[in-house]
mmCIF file of C-alpha atoms in Angstrom:
data_model
loop_
_atom_site.group_PDB
_atom_site.id
_atom_site.type_symbol
_atom_site.label_atom_id
_atom_site.label_comp_id
_atom_site.label_asym_id
_atom_site.label_seq_id
_atom_site.Cartn_x
_atom_site.Cartn_y
_atom_site.Cartn_z
ATOM 1 C CA UNK A 159 87.442 92.242 96.224
ATOM 2 C CA UNK A 160 87.264 93.588 92.676
ATOM 3 C CA UNK A 161 83.697 94.801 93.273
ATOM 4 C CA UNK A 162 84.751 96.648 96.429
ATOM 5 C CA UNK A 163 87.767 98.184 94.724
ATOM 6 C CA UNK A 164 85.562 99.526 91.916
ATOM 7 C CA UNK A 165 83.143 101.015 94.445
ATOM 8 C CA UNK A 166 86.012 102.655 96.348
ATOM 9 C CA UNK A 167 87.466 104.084 93.143
ATOM 10 C CA UNK A 168 84.084 105.429 92.054
ATOM 11 C CA UNK A 169 83.292 106.925 95.465
ATOM 12 C CA UNK A 170 86.722 108.540 95.757
ATOM 13 C CA UNK A 171 86.547 109.954 92.240
ATOM 14 C CA UNK A 172 83.055 111.363 92.744
ATOM 15 C CA UNK A 173 84.020 112.866 96.100
ATOM 16 C CA UNK A 174 86.972 114.631 94.462
ATOM 17 C CA UNK A 175 84.629 116.086 91.856
ATOM 18 C CA UNK A 176 82.247 117.328 94.571
ATOM 19 C CA UNK A 177 85.093 119.006 96.456
ATOM 20 C CA UNK A 178 86.323 120.641 93.256
ATOM 21 C CA UNK A 179 82.821 122.031 92.645
ATOM 22 C CA UNK A 180 82.600 123.358 96.219
ATOM 23 C CA UNK A 181 85.954 125.092 95.811
ATOM 24 C CA UNK A 182 84.773 126.571 92.517
ATOM 25 C CA UNK A 183 81.599 128.022 94.039
ATOM 26 C CA UNK A 184 83.464 129.259 97.124
ATOM 27 C CA UNK A 185 86.008 131.085 94.962
ATOM 28 C CA UNK A 186 83.372 132.978 92.969
ATOM 29 C CA UNK A 187 82.918 136.526 94.174
ATOM 30 C CA UNK A 188 85.871 136.282 96.566
ATOM 31 C CA UNK A 189 89.306 137.759 95.966
ATOM 32 C CA UNK A 190 92.265 135.399 95.443
ATOM 33 C CA UNK A 191 93.915 136.570 98.657
ATOM 34 C CA UNK A 192 90.892 135.855 100.868
ATOM 35 C CA UNK A 193 90.182 132.536 99.170
ATOM 36 C CA UNK A 194 93.843 131.532 99.226
ATOM 37 C CA UNK A 195 94.190 132.062 102.971
ATOM 38 C CA UNK A 196 91.192 129.823 103.682
ATOM 39 C CA UNK A 197 92.146 126.978 101.356
ATOM 40 C CA UNK A 198 95.732 127.125 102.632
ATOM 41 C CA UNK A 199 94.419 126.676 106.172
ATOM 42 C CA UNK A 200 92.235 123.771 105.020
ATOM 43 C CA UNK A 201 95.292 122.184 103.381
ATOM 44 C CA UNK A 202 97.232 122.659 106.614
ATOM 45 C CA UNK A 203 94.465 120.942 108.577
ATOM 46 C CA UNK A 204 94.439 118.066 106.087
ATOM 47 C CA UNK A 205 98.200 117.638 106.401
ATOM 48 C CA UNK A 206 97.977 117.837 110.197
ATOM 49 C CA UNK A 207 95.393 115.042 110.208
ATOM 50 C CA UNK A 208 97.852 112.810 108.334
ATOM 51 C CA UNK A 209 100.648 113.536 110.783
ATOM 52 C CA UNK A 210 98.407 113.011 113.815
ATOM 53 C CA UNK A 211 97.215 109.694 112.415
ATOM 54 C CA UNK A 212 100.872 108.629 111.910
ATOM 55 C CA UNK A 213 99.907 105.362 110.235
ATOM 56 C CA UNK A 214 97.602 104.156 113.022
ATOM 57 C CA UNK A 215 94.633 103.584 110.705
ATOM 58 C CA UNK A 216 96.623 101.266 108.422
ATOM 59 C CA UNK A 217 98.131 99.513 111.438
ATOM 60 C CA UNK A 218 94.738 99.011 113.071
ATOM 61 C CA UNK A 219 93.239 97.758 109.821
ATOM 62 C CA UNK A 220 95.915 95.060 109.589
ATOM 63 C CA UNK A 221 95.697 94.067 113.247
ATOM 64 C CA UNK A 222 91.878 93.894 113.296
ATOM 65 C CA UNK A 223 91.780 91.952 110.011
ATOM 66 C CA UNK A 224 94.033 89.230 111.358
ATOM 67 C CA UNK A 225 92.444 89.465 114.841
ATOM 68 C CA UNK A 226 95.712 90.440 116.509
ATOM 69 C CA UNK A 227 94.041 93.046 118.741
ATOM 70 C CA UNK A 228 90.722 92.846 120.539
ATOM 71 C CA UNK A 229 87.687 95.068 120.318
ATOM 72 C CA UNK A 230 88.355 96.665 123.715
ATOM 73 C CA UNK A 231 91.967 97.503 122.839
ATOM 74 C CA UNK A 232 90.961 99.059 119.522
ATOM 75 C CA UNK A 233 88.142 101.067 121.099
ATOM 76 C CA UNK A 234 90.481 102.445 123.759
ATOM 77 C CA UNK A 235 93.116 103.450 121.198
ATOM 78 C CA UNK A 236 90.477 104.997 118.932
ATOM 79 C CA UNK A 237 89.017 107.015 121.820
ATOM 80 C CA UNK A 238 92.495 108.137 122.900
ATOM 81 C CA UNK A 239 93.505 109.318 119.429
ATOM 82 C CA UNK A 240 90.322 111.308 118.962
ATOM 83 C CA UNK A 241 90.517 112.803 122.472
ATOM 84 C CA UNK A 242 94.144 113.857 121.982
ATOM 85 C CA UNK A 243 93.320 115.269 118.542
ATOM 86 C CA UNK A 244 90.409 117.317 119.870
ATOM 87 C CA UNK A 245 92.568 118.695 122.689
ATOM 88 C CA UNK A 246 95.305 119.702 120.242
ATOM 89 C CA UNK A 247 92.738 121.186 117.846
ATOM 90 C CA UNK A 248 91.145 123.279 120.604
ATOM 91 C CA UNK A 249 94.532 124.611 121.741
ATOM 92 C CA UNK A 250 95.535 125.412 118.136
ATOM 93 C CA UNK A 251 92.216 127.119 117.370
ATOM 94 C CA UNK A 252 92.166 129.238 120.528
ATOM 95 C CA UNK A 253 95.817 130.313 120.312
ATOM 96 C CA UNK A 254 95.765 131.146 116.585
ATOM 97 C CA UNK A 255 92.272 132.635 116.815
ATOM 98 C CA UNK A 256 93.581 135.122 119.370
ATOM 99 C CA UNK A 257 97.070 135.665 117.974
ATOM 100 C CA UNK A 258 96.345 135.761 114.232
ATOM 101 C CA UNK A 259 92.616 135.664 113.481
ATOM 102 C CA UNK A 260 92.984 137.279 110.068
ATOM 103 C CA UNK A 261 95.317 134.524 108.830
ATOM 104 C CA UNK A 262 92.541 131.899 109.099
ATOM 105 C CA UNK A 263 95.171 129.398 110.252
ATOM 106 C CA UNK A 264 93.047 128.745 113.336
ATOM 107 C CA UNK A 265 90.452 126.839 111.256
ATOM 108 C CA UNK A 266 93.029 124.097 110.551
ATOM 109 C CA UNK A 267 92.163 122.827 114.038
ATOM 110 C CA UNK A 268 88.527 121.823 113.430
ATOM 111 C CA UNK A 269 89.386 120.549 109.930
ATOM 112 C CA UNK A 270 92.087 118.247 111.320
ATOM 113 C CA UNK A 271 89.901 116.964 114.172
ATOM 114 C CA UNK A 272 86.990 116.178 111.845
ATOM 115 C CA UNK A 273 89.220 114.340 109.360
ATOM 116 C CA UNK A 274 90.937 112.270 112.054
ATOM 117 C CA UNK A 275 87.571 111.140 113.437
ATOM 118 C CA UNK A 276 86.176 110.384 109.977
ATOM 119 C CA UNK A 277 89.135 108.273 108.876
ATOM 120 C CA UNK A 278 89.503 106.480 112.216
ATOM 121 C CA UNK A 279 85.873 105.331 112.305
ATOM 122 C CA UNK A 280 86.295 103.794 108.853
ATOM 123 C CA UNK A 281 88.885 101.335 110.207
ATOM 124 C CA UNK A 282 86.393 98.658 111.409
ATOM 125 C CA UNK A 283 84.735 98.703 107.979
ATOM 126 C CA UNK A 284 88.058 98.470 106.142
ATOM 127 C CA UNK A 285 89.351 95.660 108.353
ATOM 128 C CA UNK A 286 86.121 93.710 107.766
ATOM 129 C CA UNK A 287 86.659 94.073 103.986
ATOM 130 C CA UNK A 288 83.461 96.116 103.621
ATOM 131 C CA UNK A 289 84.708 98.393 100.873
ATOM 132 C CA UNK A 290 81.106 98.944 99.801
ATOM 133 C CA UNK A 291 80.285 100.537 103.148
ATOM 134 C CA UNK A 292 83.505 102.567 103.124
ATOM 135 C CA UNK A 293 82.486 103.892 99.701
ATOM 136 C CA UNK A 294 79.100 104.842 101.175
ATOM 137 C CA UNK A 295 80.801 106.721 104.029
ATOM 138 C CA UNK A 296 83.108 108.558 101.601
ATOM 139 C CA UNK A 297 80.151 109.642 99.482
ATOM 140 C CA UNK A 298 78.060 110.643 102.500
ATOM 141 C CA UNK A 299 80.945 112.825 103.675
ATOM 142 C CA UNK A 300 81.149 114.913 100.495
ATOM 143 C CA UNK A 301 77.434 114.821 99.653
ATOM 144 C CA UNK A 302 76.505 116.110 103.112
ATOM 145 C CA UNK A 303 79.265 118.733 102.845
ATOM 146 C CA UNK A 304 77.672 119.929 99.601
ATOM 147 C CA UNK A 305 74.273 120.164 101.307
ATOM 148 C CA UNK A 306 75.708 122.037 104.298
ATOM 149 C CA UNK A 307 77.499 124.412 101.929
ATOM 150 C CA UNK A 308 74.335 125.251 99.969
ATOM 151 C CA UNK A 309 72.307 125.738 103.144
ATOM 152 C CA UNK A 310 74.926 128.092 104.584
ATOM 153 C CA UNK A 311 75.025 130.071 101.347
ATOM 154 C CA UNK A 312 71.228 130.362 101.489
ATOM 155 C CA UNK A 313 71.631 131.767 105.012
ATOM 156 C CA UNK A 314 73.949 134.476 103.606
ATOM 157 C CA UNK A 315 77.058 132.994 105.202
ATOM 158 C CA UNK A 316 80.229 134.088 103.318
ATOM 159 C CA UNK A 317 81.297 131.407 100.847
ATOM 160 C CA UNK A 318 84.764 130.887 102.348
ATOM 161 C CA UNK A 319 83.275 130.429 105.830
ATOM 162 C CA UNK A 320 80.623 128.098 104.424
ATOM 163 C CA UNK A 321 83.342 126.033 102.723
ATOM 164 C CA UNK A 322 85.366 125.089 105.788
ATOM 165 C CA UNK A 323 82.304 124.615 108.002
ATOM 166 C CA UNK A 324 80.711 122.334 105.381
ATOM 167 C CA UNK A 325 83.858 120.231 104.959
ATOM 168 C CA UNK A 326 84.283 119.803 108.711
ATOM 169 C CA UNK A 327 80.587 119.057 109.295
ATOM 170 C CA UNK A 328 80.552 116.526 106.449
ATOM 171 C CA UNK A 329 83.467 114.628 107.988
ATOM 172 C CA UNK A 330 81.866 114.630 111.443
ATOM 173 C CA UNK A 331 78.585 113.305 110.028
ATOM 174 C CA UNK A 332 80.453 110.652 108.026
ATOM 175 C CA UNK A 333 82.276 109.467 111.162
ATOM 176 C CA UNK A 334 78.896 109.012 112.847
ATOM 177 C CA UNK A 335 77.586 107.027 109.882
ATOM 178 C CA UNK A 336 80.722 104.845 109.887
ATOM 179 C CA UNK A 337 80.317 104.096 113.590
ATOM 180 C CA UNK A 338 76.700 103.024 113.008
ATOM 181 C CA UNK A 339 77.619 100.822 110.036
ATOM 182 C CA UNK A 340 80.515 99.128 111.856
ATOM 183 C CA UNK A 341 80.009 95.341 112.079
ATOM 184 C CA UNK A 342 80.904 95.409 115.787
ATOM 185 C CA UNK A 343 79.554 98.471 117.562
ATOM 186 C CA UNK A 344 82.014 100.011 120.017
ATOM 187 C CA UNK A 345 79.569 100.339 122.900
ATOM 188 C CA UNK A 346 79.863 99.269 126.508
ATOM 189 C CA UNK A 347 83.657 99.527 126.428
ATOM 190 C CA UNK A 348 85.511 101.103 129.348
ATOM 191 C CA UNK A 349 87.457 103.944 127.813
ATOM 192 C CA UNK A 350 90.694 105.441 129.145
ATOM 193 C CA UNK A 351 93.568 107.424 127.718
ATOM 194 C CA UNK A 352 96.400 105.311 126.319
ATOM 195 C CA UNK A 353 99.108 105.767 123.689
ATOM 196 C CA UNK A 354 97.176 105.264 120.398
ATOM 197 C CA UNK A 355 100.361 105.078 118.308
ATOM 198 C CA UNK A 356 101.635 101.850 119.902
ATOM 199 C CA UNK A 357 102.991 99.505 117.224
ATOM 200 C CA UNK A 358 102.329 101.944 114.365
ATOM 201 C CA UNK A 359 105.677 103.759 114.250
ATOM 202 C CA UNK A 360 106.861 102.173 110.985
ATOM 203 C CA UNK A 361 103.501 102.760 109.321
ATOM 204 C CA UNK A 362 103.800 106.362 110.498
ATOM 205 C CA UNK A 363 107.334 106.778 109.211
ATOM 206 C CA UNK A 364 106.143 105.521 105.818
ATOM 207 C CA UNK A 365 103.354 108.127 105.785
ATOM 208 C CA UNK A 366 105.724 110.948 106.781
ATOM 209 C CA UNK A 367 108.318 109.919 104.194
ATOM 210 C CA UNK A 368 105.682 109.731 101.469
ATOM 211 C CA UNK A 369 104.318 113.138 102.468
ATOM 212 C CA UNK A 370 107.839 114.599 102.452
ATOM 213 C CA UNK A 371 108.140 113.809 98.744
ATOM 214 C CA UNK A 372 105.522 116.498 98.068
ATOM 215 C CA UNK A 373 108.113 119.084 99.107
ATOM 216 C CA UNK A 374 109.713 118.680 95.688
ATOM 217 C CA UNK A 375 107.729 121.618 94.285
ATOM 218 C CA UNK A 376 108.831 123.890 97.132
ATOM 219 C CA UNK A 377 112.480 122.927 96.690
ATOM 220 C CA UNK A 378 112.245 123.325 92.903
ATOM 221 C CA UNK A 379 110.929 126.846 93.359
ATOM 222 C CA UNK A 380 113.828 127.633 95.690
ATOM 223 C CA UNK A 381 116.593 126.380 93.380
ATOM 224 C CA UNK A 382 115.143 127.069 89.937
ATOM 225 C CA UNK A 383 112.613 129.866 90.375
ATOM 226 C CA UNK A 384 108.868 130.278 90.170
ATOM 227 C CA UNK A 385 108.748 129.728 86.398
ATOM 228 C CA UNK A 386 110.077 126.164 86.735
ATOM 229 C CA UNK A 387 107.744 125.397 89.632
ATOM 230 C CA UNK A 388 104.858 126.818 87.599
ATOM 231 C CA UNK A 389 105.623 124.499 84.680
ATOM 232 C CA UNK A 390 105.984 121.521 87.027
ATOM 233 C CA UNK A 391 102.954 122.367 89.146
ATOM 234 C CA UNK A 392 100.737 122.941 86.116
ATOM 235 C CA UNK A 393 100.815 119.244 85.203
ATOM 236 C CA UNK A 394 101.839 117.394 88.399
ATOM 237 C CA UNK A 395 98.262 117.309 89.704
ATOM 238 C CA UNK A 396 97.084 115.612 86.516
ATOM 239 C CA UNK A 397 98.867 112.412 87.509
ATOM 240 C CA UNK A 398 96.601 111.844 90.521
ATOM 241 C CA UNK A 399 93.623 110.422 88.570
ATOM 242 C CA UNK A 400 95.982 107.857 87.032
ATOM 243 C CA UNK A 401 96.671 106.464 90.506
ATOM 244 C CA UNK A 402 93.024 106.439 91.599
ATOM 245 C CA UNK A 403 92.315 102.866 90.456
ATOM 246 C CA UNK A 404 95.560 101.603 91.979
ATOM 247 C CA UNK A 405 94.856 103.343 95.289
ATOM 248 C CA UNK A 406 91.361 101.836 95.489
ATOM 249 C CA UNK A 407 92.772 98.427 94.555
ATOM 250 C CA UNK A 408 95.394 98.621 97.322
ATOM 251 C CA UNK A 409 92.863 99.832 99.884
ATOM 252 C CA UNK A 410 90.522 96.935 99.106
ATOM 253 C CA UNK A 411 93.440 94.468 99.133
ATOM 254 C CA UNK A 412 94.703 95.412 102.627
ATOM 255 C CA UNK A 413 92.291 93.369 104.815
ATOM 256 C CA UNK A 414 92.463 90.329 102.510
ATOM 257 C CA UNK A 415 96.266 90.391 102.539
ATOM 258 C CA UNK A 416 96.332 90.777 106.329
ATOM 259 C CA UNK A 417 94.182 87.651 106.740
ATOM 260 C CA UNK A 418 96.188 85.612 104.212
ATOM 261 C CA UNK A 419 98.435 82.965 105.798
ATOM 262 C CA UNK A 420 101.006 83.117 102.986
ATOM 263 C CA UNK A 421 101.989 84.882 99.777
ATOM 264 C CA UNK A 422 100.226 82.337 97.588
ATOM 265 C CA UNK A 423 96.883 83.076 99.224
ATOM 266 C CA UNK A 424 97.535 86.820 99.062
ATOM 267 C CA UNK A 425 98.307 86.516 95.341
ATOM 268 C CA UNK A 426 95.046 84.667 94.732
ATOM 269 C CA UNK A 427 93.207 87.629 96.242
ATOM 270 C CA UNK A 428 95.324 90.182 94.422
ATOM 271 C CA UNK A 429 94.860 88.758 90.929
ATOM 272 C CA UNK A 430 91.062 88.935 91.146
ATOM 273 C CA UNK A 431 91.196 92.682 90.580
ATOM 274 C CA UNK A 432 94.536 92.911 88.827
ATOM 275 C CA UNK A 433 92.845 94.609 85.890
ATOM 276 C CA UNK A 434 92.573 97.828 87.932
ATOM 277 C CA UNK A 435 96.293 98.639 88.275
ATOM 278 C CA UNK A 436 96.801 97.374 84.713
ATOM 279 C CA UNK A 437 94.137 99.828 83.521
ATOM 280 C CA UNK A 438 95.835 102.601 85.513
ATOM 281 C CA UNK A 439 99.147 101.796 83.808
ATOM 282 C CA UNK A 440 97.364 101.880 80.447
ATOM 283 C CA UNK A 441 96.029 105.339 81.259
ATOM 284 C CA UNK A 442 99.541 106.515 82.161
ATOM 285 C CA UNK A 443 100.865 105.207 78.832
ATOM 286 C CA UNK A 444 98.063 107.008 76.985
ATOM 287 C CA UNK A 445 98.902 110.275 78.781
ATOM 288 C CA UNK A 446 102.562 109.825 77.872
ATOM 289 C CA UNK A 447 101.772 109.755 74.149
ATOM 290 C CA UNK A 448 99.029 112.397 74.299
ATOM 291 C CA UNK A 449 100.956 114.838 76.522
ATOM 292 C CA UNK A 450 101.742 117.461 73.837
ATOM 293 C CA UNK A 451 98.115 117.576 72.690
ATOM 294 C CA UNK A 452 96.751 117.643 76.239
ATOM 295 C CA UNK A 453 99.005 120.512 77.304
ATOM 296 C CA UNK A 454 98.305 122.494 74.137
ATOM 297 C CA UNK A 455 94.510 122.175 74.479
ATOM 298 C CA UNK A 456 94.231 122.737 78.225
ATOM 299 C CA UNK A 457 97.067 125.146 78.986
ATOM 300 C CA UNK A 458 97.990 126.794 75.709
ATOM 301 C CA UNK A 459 101.274 127.708 74.059
ATOM 302 C CA UNK A 460 102.665 129.423 77.150
ATOM 303 C CA UNK A 461 102.945 126.032 78.847
ATOM 304 C CA UNK A 462 104.305 124.100 75.866
ATOM 305 C CA UNK A 463 107.344 123.196 77.975
ATOM 306 C CA UNK A 464 105.094 121.280 80.349
ATOM 307 C CA UNK A 465 104.529 118.511 77.773
ATOM 308 C CA UNK A 466 107.938 116.973 78.406
ATOM 309 C CA UNK A 467 107.400 117.198 82.159
ATOM 310 C CA UNK A 468 103.969 115.582 81.873
ATOM 311 C CA UNK A 469 105.479 112.725 79.854
ATOM 312 C CA UNK A 470 108.100 112.192 82.517
ATOM 313 C CA UNK A 471 105.515 112.245 85.318
ATOM 314 C CA UNK A 472 103.362 109.759 83.397
ATOM 315 C CA UNK A 473 106.363 107.420 83.498
ATOM 316 C CA UNK A 474 106.754 108.118 87.231
ATOM 317 C CA UNK A 475 103.186 106.955 87.833
ATOM 318 C CA UNK A 476 103.815 103.481 86.337
ATOM 319 C CA UNK A 477 106.241 102.180 89.008
ATOM 320 C CA UNK A 478 104.188 104.039 91.622
ATOM 321 C CA UNK A 479 101.106 102.029 90.635
ATOM 322 C CA UNK A 480 103.019 98.755 90.925
ATOM 323 C CA UNK A 481 104.505 99.784 94.275
ATOM 324 C CA UNK A 482 101.170 100.368 96.028
ATOM 325 C CA UNK A 483 100.009 96.720 96.276
ATOM 326 C CA UNK A 484 103.592 95.608 97.040
ATOM 327 C CA UNK A 485 103.630 97.962 100.032
ATOM 328 C CA UNK A 486 100.295 96.527 101.225
ATOM 329 C CA UNK A 487 101.563 92.948 100.876
ATOM 330 C CA UNK A 488 104.799 93.588 102.784
ATOM 331 C CA UNK A 489 103.046 95.531 105.541
ATOM 332 C CA UNK A 490 100.414 92.798 105.847
ATOM 333 C CA UNK A 491 103.134 90.228 106.527
ATOM 334 C CA UNK A 492 104.874 92.339 109.147
ATOM 335 C CA UNK A 493 107.532 93.917 106.921
ATOM 336 C CA UNK A 494 106.403 97.477 107.770
ATOM 337 C CA UNK A 495 109.870 98.339 109.134
ATOM 338 C CA UNK A 496 111.469 97.416 105.816
ATOM 339 C CA UNK A 497 108.892 99.460 103.896
ATOM 340 C CA UNK A 498 109.488 102.465 106.160
ATOM 341 C CA UNK A 499 113.254 102.257 105.583
ATOM 342 C CA UNK A 500 112.759 102.154 101.798
ATOM 343 C CA UNK A 501 110.432 105.155 101.834
ATOM 344 C CA UNK A 502 112.756 107.259 103.982
ATOM 345 C CA UNK A 503 115.760 106.530 101.752
ATOM 346 C CA UNK A 504 113.742 107.214 98.590
ATOM 347 C CA UNK A 505 112.319 110.475 99.960
ATOM 348 C CA UNK A 506 115.777 111.754 100.930
ATOM 349 C CA UNK A 507 117.205 110.710 97.552
ATOM 350 C CA UNK A 508 114.399 112.435 95.651
ATOM 351 C CA UNK A 509 114.666 115.726 97.536
ATOM 352 C CA UNK A 510 118.461 115.803 97.216
ATOM 353 C CA UNK A 511 118.170 115.101 93.490
ATOM 354 C CA UNK A 512 115.572 117.864 93.122
ATOM 355 C CA UNK A 513 118.133 120.303 94.530
ATOM 356 C CA UNK A 514 120.790 119.090 92.104
ATOM 357 C CA UNK A 515 118.830 118.243 88.949
ATOM 358 C CA UNK A 516 116.237 120.969 89.483
ATOM 359 C CA UNK A 517 118.954 123.594 89.611
ATOM 360 C CA UNK A 518 120.453 122.234 86.383
ATOM 361 C CA UNK A 519 117.354 121.322 84.365
ATOM 362 C CA UNK A 520 114.425 123.019 86.070
ATOM 363 C CA UNK A 521 111.078 121.184 85.964
ATOM 364 C CA UNK A 522 112.524 118.296 83.953
ATOM 365 C CA UNK A 523 115.126 117.793 86.672
ATOM 366 C CA UNK A 524 112.409 117.510 89.320
ATOM 367 C CA UNK A 525 110.617 114.947 87.155
ATOM 368 C CA UNK A 526 113.838 112.965 86.744
ATOM 369 C CA UNK A 527 114.311 112.977 90.517
ATOM 370 C CA UNK A 528 110.776 111.638 91.013
ATOM 371 C CA UNK A 529 111.339 108.890 88.437
ATOM 372 C CA UNK A 530 114.593 107.802 90.090
ATOM 373 C CA UNK A 531 112.873 107.707 93.497
ATOM 374 C CA UNK A 532 109.970 105.554 92.271
ATOM 375 C CA UNK A 533 112.267 103.130 90.454
ATOM 376 C CA UNK A 534 114.365 102.818 93.613
ATOM 377 C CA UNK A 535 111.241 102.040 95.638
ATOM 378 C CA UNK A 536 110.019 99.502 93.066
ATOM 379 C CA UNK A 537 113.324 97.609 92.928
ATOM 380 C CA UNK A 538 113.609 97.533 96.726
ATOM 381 C CA UNK A 539 110.006 96.358 97.199
ATOM 382 C CA UNK A 540 110.390 93.563 94.631
ATOM 383 C CA UNK A 541 113.602 92.500 96.374
ATOM 384 C CA UNK A 542 111.739 92.512 99.698
ATOM 385 C CA UNK A 543 108.924 90.334 98.377
ATOM 386 C CA UNK A 544 111.382 87.869 96.808
ATOM 387 C CA UNK A 545 113.414 87.690 100.022
ATOM 388 C CA UNK A 546 110.258 87.100 102.078
ATOM 389 C CA UNK A 547 109.166 84.379 99.682
ATOM 390 C CA UNK A 548 112.587 82.708 99.866
ATOM 391 C CA UNK A 549 112.602 82.886 103.670
ATOM 392 C CA UNK A 550 109.097 81.452 103.866
ATOM 393 C CA UNK A 551 110.068 78.551 101.576
ATOM 394 C CA UNK A 552 113.075 77.688 103.730
ATOM 395 C CA UNK A 553 110.842 77.671 106.794
ATOM 396 C CA UNK A 554 108.516 75.242 105.061
ATOM 397 C CA UNK A 555 105.690 77.680 104.407
ATOM 398 C CA UNK A 556 104.015 78.090 100.983
#
């Protein structure tokens, strides 16, 4: 498991670097307004893919790992989700392409469809605990996107057009590679339209609640002005690399936890790669102490106020790192409803606190709201694990 988690972390990190480079090249020679409209549409398509998925990939990974659903059932649900997504994407693209072609919002359709297919076809690999192959698919996605992008530029295609076409084409190619690498090829299955979201509602609610927390920057801007949101936004993205190891660790843990008969077995799998979230916490601690220097070197004196915010967000990352494997464990043992309830309550609490504390303290207030939310989640998840362990002991299970 540790080996797979390292591969996933490396592949994800490298893919993020490749995307950053593509964005850099696409932005050169193009005005901020033209570039901004395209990347905003790409972001919309990415968000739409998450909402369309609504937790089904995580649900399917758990069910396939513990053999709770058959190959035919999974294939039918996979086909249905992709078919519905393509239909929605076509409608969106045609309507927006006619009504507002200059806004570029229409291209969110193909971006969303490509991402949904790419992520869905990774499910058989994830459920089979083949993190090495998932890492290969992730890399093939971004590497092929880079190739498509360069070829399109060579053909004199505008850089912004080349960017979204390359990203969509890379995801489509990666979905094909994932389907070929799957341990059990989905061929010869009678396909029909069904409800692909059956059984995944609590996974989906968790995803929506987690996504809703990203509205903190928008709310901060509304109650405290653009200056506060600028200070907060300047450093909030820097916390993502701190969570990269923990995210890869949790992703690799999911199929092992789903197949574990009890918490003791799940713990034995978890501790094999425990160094990864510990290393992520160490990185967060280092950022906390180095925040003033980091902000001064990278942003300059104008953003000196961001150092305190960065320190606060580094603290936010620590409970977040611990929460990720706890969420996987609880969901693996059928406590996805409990996890969803925690996430909804925490998201509402954070956004309400952003309105209150953000108005009073600006960017620091938003950071305080995020810290409160993550601590609330951590305490509730630990309580959930302890309660599950106590219940299992009373029922005579390890």
